[in-house]
Amino acid sequence: MMKVLRAVALLGALSWMVAPTGGSAADLEAGRRKAEVCAPCHGPDGNSTIPSVPSLAGQPPLYTHWQLLLFRLERRVDRQMLPFAANLSDADMQDLAAYYAAQTPAAPRGTSDPAKAAVAKRLVKMHHCDSCHAPGLVGQQHIPRLAGQHYEYLLKQLREFKAQTRAEVDFTMTAAAQPLSEEDIETLAHYMARLQPTR
Ligand code: HEC
Ligand code: HEC
């Protein structure tokens, strides 16, 4: 219960901080400069080539902004990522989020195993993944794009949501991961990693 209350309080704080009427407009050029330190891991254009590091290209700006805030608050914890979020201002986060949203996600490598893809499509419908993550799993608002993301990264995140160890803004994804078996998680990650990232 405390967990839920804290999540709700955080959500309130976040909605206030990124309310569209408050704050100044994001600066894409500033975002490009600020993203230079991120490039060794996340790739020069936000397309990571490291399987454990997520691609950020084409991610909804609100999602990137909120994740950076969760890292800065040390709610979401990752040894490699934390030092790079610790000193970001709210304006930095807004600029970075806008910059990455404007980059084109790279085409996925390889195609899905047809049998796995068929099972994954049924799982997506059954668990309503696409009603939150949008048709084609391209993401919207504070909900991430999954299509074309790295397999290894997706696997780790789904396992963490299921184990209730990944912090999030509003607990909805932790709830959504509870009915998934380890086999479901592997099948979904296989499918999503090979899904075209554009509508
Ligand atoms: C040393 C490597 C490294 C550097 C440099 C780095 N990151 Fe990360 N970043 C990571 C890793 C690893 C993760 C995944 C953490 C996990 O497994 O949960 C991550 C996750 C993220 C996420 C969450 C993405 C998602 O899909 O949830 C965002 C946003 C992000 N980084 C932005 C940045 C920004 C902006 C910078 C530069 C200011 C940066 N990172 C620098 C390694 C790095
Ligand atoms: C009720 C809405 C909802 C449903 C249903 C849902 N998700 Fe999510 N998902 C979210 C939200 C919100 C986040 C971002 C959580 C946060 O705040 O960190 C997320 C995050 C994720 C992430 C992390 C991606 C990243 O870049 O770190 C994965 C993977 C994911 N969802 C997969 C799925 C799959 C697979 C399904 C269906 C089995 C699903 N989701 C169903 C709302 C949902």
CSV table of C-alpha atoms and ligand atoms in Angstrom, one decimal:
chain,number,residue,atom,x,y,z
A,1,MET,CA,0.0,0.0,0.0
A,2,MET,CA,2.8,2.4,0.9
A,3,LYS,CA,4.4,1.6,-2.4
A,4,VAL,CA,1.3,2.5,-4.3
A,5,LEU,CA,0.8,5.7,-2.3
A,6,ARG,CA,4.4,6.7,-3.0
A,7,ALA,CA,3.9,5.9,-6.7
A,8,VAL,CA,0.8,8.1,-6.8
A,9,ALA,CA,2.7,10.9,-5.0
A,10,LEU,CA,5.5,10.7,-7.5
A,11,LEU,CA,3.1,10.7,-10.4
A,12,GLY,CA,1.6,13.9,-9.0
A,13,ALA,CA,5.0,15.5,-8.7
A,14,LEU,CA,6.0,14.4,-12.2
A,15,SER,CA,2.8,15.6,-13.9
A,16,TRP,CA,3.3,19.0,-12.3
A,17,MET,CA,7.0,19.2,-13.4
A,18,VAL,CA,6.4,18.3,-17.0
A,19,ALA,CA,2.9,19.9,-17.4
A,20,PRO,CA,2.8,21.3,-21.0
A,21,THR,CA,1.9,24.8,-19.8
A,22,GLY,CA,4.9,25.0,-17.4
A,23,GLY,CA,8.6,25.4,-18.3
A,24,SER,CA,10.2,26.5,-21.6
A,25,ALA,CA,10.2,24.8,-24.9
A,26,ALA,CA,12.8,22.0,-25.5
A,27,ASP,CA,15.9,22.9,-27.4
A,28,LEU,CA,16.8,20.2,-30.0
A,29,GLU,CA,20.3,21.6,-30.8
A,30,ALA,CA,21.1,21.8,-27.1
A,31,GLY,CA,19.8,18.3,-26.7
A,32,ARG,CA,22.2,17.1,-29.5
A,33,ARG,CA,25.2,18.6,-27.6
A,34,LYS,CA,24.1,17.3,-24.2
A,35,ALA,CA,23.7,13.8,-25.8
A,36,GLU,CA,27.4,13.6,-26.8
A,37,VAL,CA,28.4,12.0,-23.4
A,38,CYS,CA,25.6,9.4,-23.9
A,39,ALA,CA,26.8,8.3,-27.3
A,40,PRO,CA,29.4,5.8,-26.3
A,41,CYS,CA,26.6,3.6,-24.8
A,42,HIS,CA,23.4,4.7,-26.5
A,43,GLY,CA,24.9,5.3,-29.9
A,44,PRO,CA,25.6,8.6,-31.7
A,45,ASP,CA,22.0,8.9,-33.0
A,46,GLY,CA,20.3,7.1,-30.1
A,47,ASN,CA,20.6,3.7,-31.7
A,48,SER,CA,22.6,1.5,-29.4
A,49,THR,CA,24.7,-1.4,-30.7
A,50,ILE,CA,25.2,-2.8,-27.2
A,51,PRO,CA,22.5,-5.5,-26.4
A,52,SER,CA,22.2,-4.5,-22.7
A,53,VAL,CA,21.9,-0.8,-23.5
A,54,PRO,CA,18.5,0.4,-24.8
A,55,SER,CA,18.1,2.4,-27.9
A,56,LEU,CA,16.5,5.8,-27.3
A,57,ALA,CA,15.8,7.0,-30.9
A,58,GLY,CA,12.2,7.6,-31.6
A,59,GLN,CA,11.2,7.1,-27.9
A,60,PRO,CA,8.2,9.4,-26.8
A,61,PRO,CA,9.8,12.5,-25.2
A,62,LEU,CA,7.7,12.1,-22.0
A,63,TYR,CA,8.9,8.6,-21.5
A,64,THR,CA,12.6,9.5,-21.8
A,65,HIS,CA,12.1,12.6,-19.5
A,66,TRP,CA,10.4,10.6,-16.8
A,67,GLN,CA,13.0,7.8,-16.9
A,68,LEU,CA,15.8,10.3,-16.5
A,69,LEU,CA,13.9,11.7,-13.5
A,70,LEU,CA,13.5,8.2,-12.0
A,71,PHE,CA,17.3,7.7,-12.4
A,72,ARG,CA,18.1,11.1,-10.9
A,73,LEU,CA,15.9,10.3,-7.9
A,74,GLU,CA,17.6,6.9,-7.7
A,75,ARG,CA,14.2,5.2,-7.9
A,76,ARG,CA,15.4,3.4,-11.0
A,77,VAL,CA,18.8,2.1,-10.3
A,78,ASP,CA,21.6,1.0,-12.8
A,79,ARG,CA,25.3,1.2,-11.9
A,80,GLN,CA,26.3,2.4,-15.5
A,81,MET,CA,23.4,4.8,-16.0
A,82,LEU,CA,23.1,6.6,-12.6
A,83,PRO,CA,26.2,8.8,-12.9
A,84,PHE,CA,25.0,10.2,-16.2
A,85,ALA,CA,21.5,11.2,-14.8
A,86,ALA,CA,22.7,12.4,-11.4
A,87,ASN,CA,23.5,16.0,-12.5
A,88,LEU,CA,20.9,16.6,-15.2
A,89,SER,CA,18.6,19.6,-14.7
A,90,ASP,CA,15.0,19.4,-15.7
A,91,ALA,CA,15.8,21.6,-18.8
A,92,ASP,CA,18.6,19.1,-19.7
A,93,MET,CA,16.2,16.2,-19.5
A,94,GLN,CA,13.6,18.0,-21.6
A,95,ASP,CA,16.3,18.9,-24.3
A,96,LEU,CA,17.7,15.3,-24.3
A,97,ALA,CA,14.2,13.8,-24.5
A,98,ALA,CA,13.3,16.0,-27.5
A,99,TYR,CA,16.6,15.2,-29.3
A,100,TYR,CA,16.2,11.5,-29.0
A,101,ALA,CA,12.5,11.6,-29.9
A,102,ALA,CA,13.5,13.3,-33.2
A,103,GLN,CA,16.0,10.5,-34.1
A,104,THR,CA,15.0,7.7,-36.4
A,105,PRO,CA,15.0,4.2,-34.9
A,106,ALA,CA,17.2,1.8,-36.8
A,107,ALA,CA,15.6,-1.2,-38.6
A,108,PRO,CA,15.7,-4.4,-36.4
A,109,ARG,CA,18.2,-7.1,-37.3
A,110,GLY,CA,16.7,-10.3,-38.5
A,111,THR,CA,13.1,-11.5,-38.7
A,112,SER,CA,11.0,-13.3,-36.1
A,113,ASP,CA,10.6,-17.0,-36.0
A,114,PRO,CA,7.1,-17.4,-37.5
A,115,ALA,CA,5.9,-19.8,-34.8
A,116,LYS,CA,7.2,-17.6,-32.0
A,117,ALA,CA,5.7,-14.5,-33.7
A,118,ALA,CA,2.2,-16.1,-33.9
A,119,VAL,CA,2.3,-17.0,-30.1
A,120,ALA,CA,3.7,-13.5,-29.3
A,121,LYS,CA,0.9,-11.8,-31.3
A,122,ARG,CA,-1.7,-13.8,-29.2
A,123,LEU,CA,0.0,-12.8,-26.0
A,124,VAL,CA,0.0,-9.1,-27.0
A,125,LYS,CA,-3.7,-9.2,-27.6
A,126,MET,CA,-4.5,-11.3,-24.5
A,127,HIS,CA,-2.5,-9.0,-22.2
A,128,HIS,CA,-3.5,-5.7,-24.0
A,129,CYS,CA,0.1,-4.7,-24.5
A,130,ASP,CA,-0.8,-2.7,-27.5
A,131,SER,CA,-3.7,-0.8,-25.8
A,132,CYS,CA,-1.0,0.9,-23.7
A,133,HIS,CA,2.1,0.7,-25.9
A,134,ALA,CA,0.0,1.7,-29.0
A,135,PRO,CA,-0.7,-0.4,-32.1
A,136,GLY,CA,2.6,-1.7,-33.5
A,137,LEU,CA,4.1,-1.2,-30.0
A,138,VAL,CA,5.6,2.1,-31.0
A,139,GLY,CA,4.8,3.8,-27.7
A,140,GLN,CA,2.9,6.9,-26.7
A,141,GLN,CA,3.1,9.6,-24.1
A,142,HIS,CA,4.9,8.2,-21.0
A,143,ILE,CA,4.7,4.6,-22.4
A,144,PRO,CA,7.8,3.4,-24.3
A,145,ARG,CA,8.3,2.1,-27.8
A,146,LEU,CA,9.1,-1.6,-27.6
A,147,ALA,CA,9.3,-2.4,-31.4
A,148,GLY,CA,13.0,-2.8,-32.4
A,149,GLN,CA,14.4,-2.6,-28.9
A,150,HIS,CA,17.3,-5.0,-28.0
A,151,TYR,CA,16.2,-8.5,-27.0
A,152,GLU,CA,18.6,-8.8,-24.1
A,153,TYR,CA,17.4,-5.4,-22.7
A,154,LEU,CA,13.7,-6.3,-23.1
A,155,LEU,CA,14.2,-9.6,-21.4
A,156,LYS,CA,15.9,-8.0,-18.4
A,157,GLN,CA,13.2,-5.3,-18.0
A,158,LEU,CA,10.3,-7.8,-18.2
A,159,ARG,CA,11.9,-10.1,-15.7
A,160,GLU,CA,12.4,-7.0,-13.4
A,161,PHE,CA,8.8,-5.9,-13.7
A,162,LYS,CA,7.7,-9.4,-12.9
A,163,ALA,CA,10.0,-9.6,-9.9
A,164,GLN,CA,8.7,-6.1,-8.9
A,165,THR,CA,12.2,-4.7,-8.8
A,166,ARG,CA,12.0,-2.1,-11.6
A,167,ALA,CA,10.7,1.2,-10.3
A,168,GLU,CA,8.2,2.9,-12.5
A,169,VAL,CA,6.0,6.0,-12.5
A,170,ASP,CA,2.5,4.4,-11.8
A,171,PHE,CA,2.8,0.6,-11.1
A,172,THR,CA,0.8,-0.3,-14.3
A,173,MET,CA,3.6,-2.2,-16.0
A,174,THR,CA,4.5,-4.1,-12.8
A,175,ALA,CA,0.8,-5.2,-12.7
A,176,ALA,CA,0.8,-6.1,-16.5
A,177,ALA,CA,3.9,-8.3,-16.1
A,178,GLN,CA,2.5,-10.5,-13.3
A,179,PRO,CA,0.6,-13.0,-15.4
A,180,LEU,CA,3.6,-13.6,-17.8
A,181,SER,CA,5.6,-16.8,-17.5
A,182,GLU,CA,9.3,-17.0,-18.2
A,183,GLU,CA,8.5,-18.6,-21.6
A,184,ASP,CA,6.0,-15.8,-22.4
A,185,ILE,CA,8.7,-13.2,-21.6
A,186,GLU,CA,11.2,-14.8,-23.9
A,187,THR,CA,8.7,-15.2,-26.7
A,188,LEU,CA,7.5,-11.6,-26.4
A,189,ALA,CA,11.1,-10.2,-26.2
A,190,HIS,CA,12.1,-12.3,-29.3
A,191,TYR,CA,9.1,-10.9,-31.2
A,192,MET,CA,9.3,-7.2,-30.1
A,193,ALA,CA,13.1,-7.0,-30.8
A,194,ARG,CA,12.4,-7.9,-34.5
A,195,LEU,CA,9.3,-5.7,-35.0
A,196,GLN,CA,9.7,-2.7,-37.3
A,197,PRO,CA,9.9,0.3,-35.1
A,198,THR,CA,7.8,2.6,-37.4
A,199,ARG,CA,4.1,2.6,-37.8
B,1,HEC,C1,28.1,3.9,-19.5
B,1,HEC,C2,27.0,3.6,-20.4
B,1,HEC,C3,25.9,4.6,-20.4
B,1,HEC,C4,26.0,6.0,-20.6
B,1,HEC,C5,27.2,6.8,-20.9
B,1,HEC,C6,24.6,6.5,-20.5
B,1,HEC,N1,23.7,5.5,-20.3
B,1,HEC,FE1,21.7,5.6,-20.3
B,1,HEC,N2,21.6,3.6,-19.9
B,1,HEC,C7,22.6,2.7,-19.8
B,1,HEC,C8,22.1,1.4,-19.4
B,1,HEC,C9,23.0,0.2,-19.2
B,1,HEC,C10,20.7,1.5,-19.3
B,1,HEC,C11,19.8,0.4,-19.0
B,1,HEC,C12,19.6,0.2,-17.5
B,1,HEC,C13,18.8,-1.0,-17.2
B,1,HEC,O1,19.1,-2.1,-17.5
B,1,HEC,O2,17.7,-0.8,-16.5
B,1,HEC,C14,20.4,2.9,-19.6
B,1,HEC,C15,19.1,3.4,-19.7
B,1,HEC,C16,18.8,4.7,-20.1
B,1,HEC,C17,17.4,5.1,-20.2
B,1,HEC,C18,16.1,4.3,-20.1
B,1,HEC,C19,15.7,3.9,-21.4
B,1,HEC,C20,14.5,3.0,-21.4
B,1,HEC,O3,14.1,2.4,-22.5
B,1,HEC,O4,13.9,2.8,-20.3
B,1,HEC,C21,17.5,6.4,-20.6
B,1,HEC,C22,16.3,7.4,-21.0
B,1,HEC,C23,18.9,6.8,-20.7
B,1,HEC,N3,19.7,5.7,-20.4
B,1,HEC,C24,19.4,8.0,-21.1
B,1,HEC,C25,20.7,8.4,-21.1
B,1,HEC,C26,21.2,9.7,-21.3
B,1,HEC,C27,20.4,10.9,-21.7
B,1,HEC,C28,22.6,9.7,-21.2
B,1,HEC,C29,23.6,10.8,-21.3
B,1,HEC,C30,23.3,12.0,-20.5
B,1,HEC,C31,23.0,8.3,-20.9
B,1,HEC,N4,21.8,7.5,-20.8
B,1,HEC,C32,24.2,7.8,-20.7
B,1,HEC,C33,24.0,3.0,-20.0
B,1,HEC,C34,24.5,4.3,-20.2
B,2,HEC,C1,-1.8,-0.6,-18.5
B,2,HEC,C2,-0.8,-0.2,-19.4
B,2,HEC,C3,0.3,-1.2,-19.9
B,2,HEC,C4,0.1,-2.5,-20.3
B,2,HEC,C5,-1.2,-3.3,-20.5
B,2,HEC,C6,1.4,-2.9,-20.7
B,2,HEC,N1,2.4,-2.0,-20.4
B,2,HEC,FE1,4.4,-2.2,-20.7
B,2,HEC,N2,4.7,-0.3,-19.9
B,2,HEC,C7,3.7,0.5,-19.4
B,2,HEC,C8,4.3,1.7,-18.9
B,2,HEC,C9,3.5,2.9,-18.3
B,2,HEC,C10,5.7,1.5,-18.9
B,2,HEC,C11,6.7,2.5,-18.4
B,2,HEC,C12,6.9,2.2,-16.9
B,2,HEC,C13,7.7,3.3,-16.2
B,2,HEC,O1,7.1,4.2,-15.8
B,2,HEC,O2,8.9,3.0,-16.1
B,2,HEC,C14,5.9,0.2,-19.6
B,2,HEC,C15,7.2,-0.3,-19.8
B,2,HEC,C16,7.4,-1.5,-20.5
B,2,HEC,C17,8.7,-2.0,-20.8
B,2,HEC,C18,10.1,-1.4,-20.5
B,2,HEC,C19,10.6,-0.8,-21.8
B,2,HEC,C20,11.9,0.0,-21.7
B,2,HEC,O3,12.3,0.7,-22.6
B,2,HEC,O4,12.5,0.0,-20.6
B,2,HEC,C21,8.5,-3.2,-21.4
B,2,HEC,C22,9.6,-4.2,-21.9
B,2,HEC,C23,7.1,-3.4,-21.5
B,2,HEC,N3,6.4,-2.4,-20.9
B,2,HEC,C24,6.5,-4.5,-22.1
B,2,HEC,C25,5.1,-4.8,-22.1
B,2,HEC,C26,4.5,-6.0,-22.6
B,2,HEC,C27,5.2,-7.1,-23.3
B,2,HEC,C28,3.1,-5.9,-22.3
B,2,HEC,C29,2.1,-7.0,-22.5
B,2,HEC,C30,2.4,-8.3,-21.9
B,2,HEC,C31,2.9,-4.6,-21.7
B,2,HEC,N4,4.1,-4.0,-21.6
B,2,HEC,C32,1.7,-4.2,-21.2
B,2,HEC,C33,2.3,0.3,-19.6
B,2,HEC,C34,1.7,-0.9,-19.9
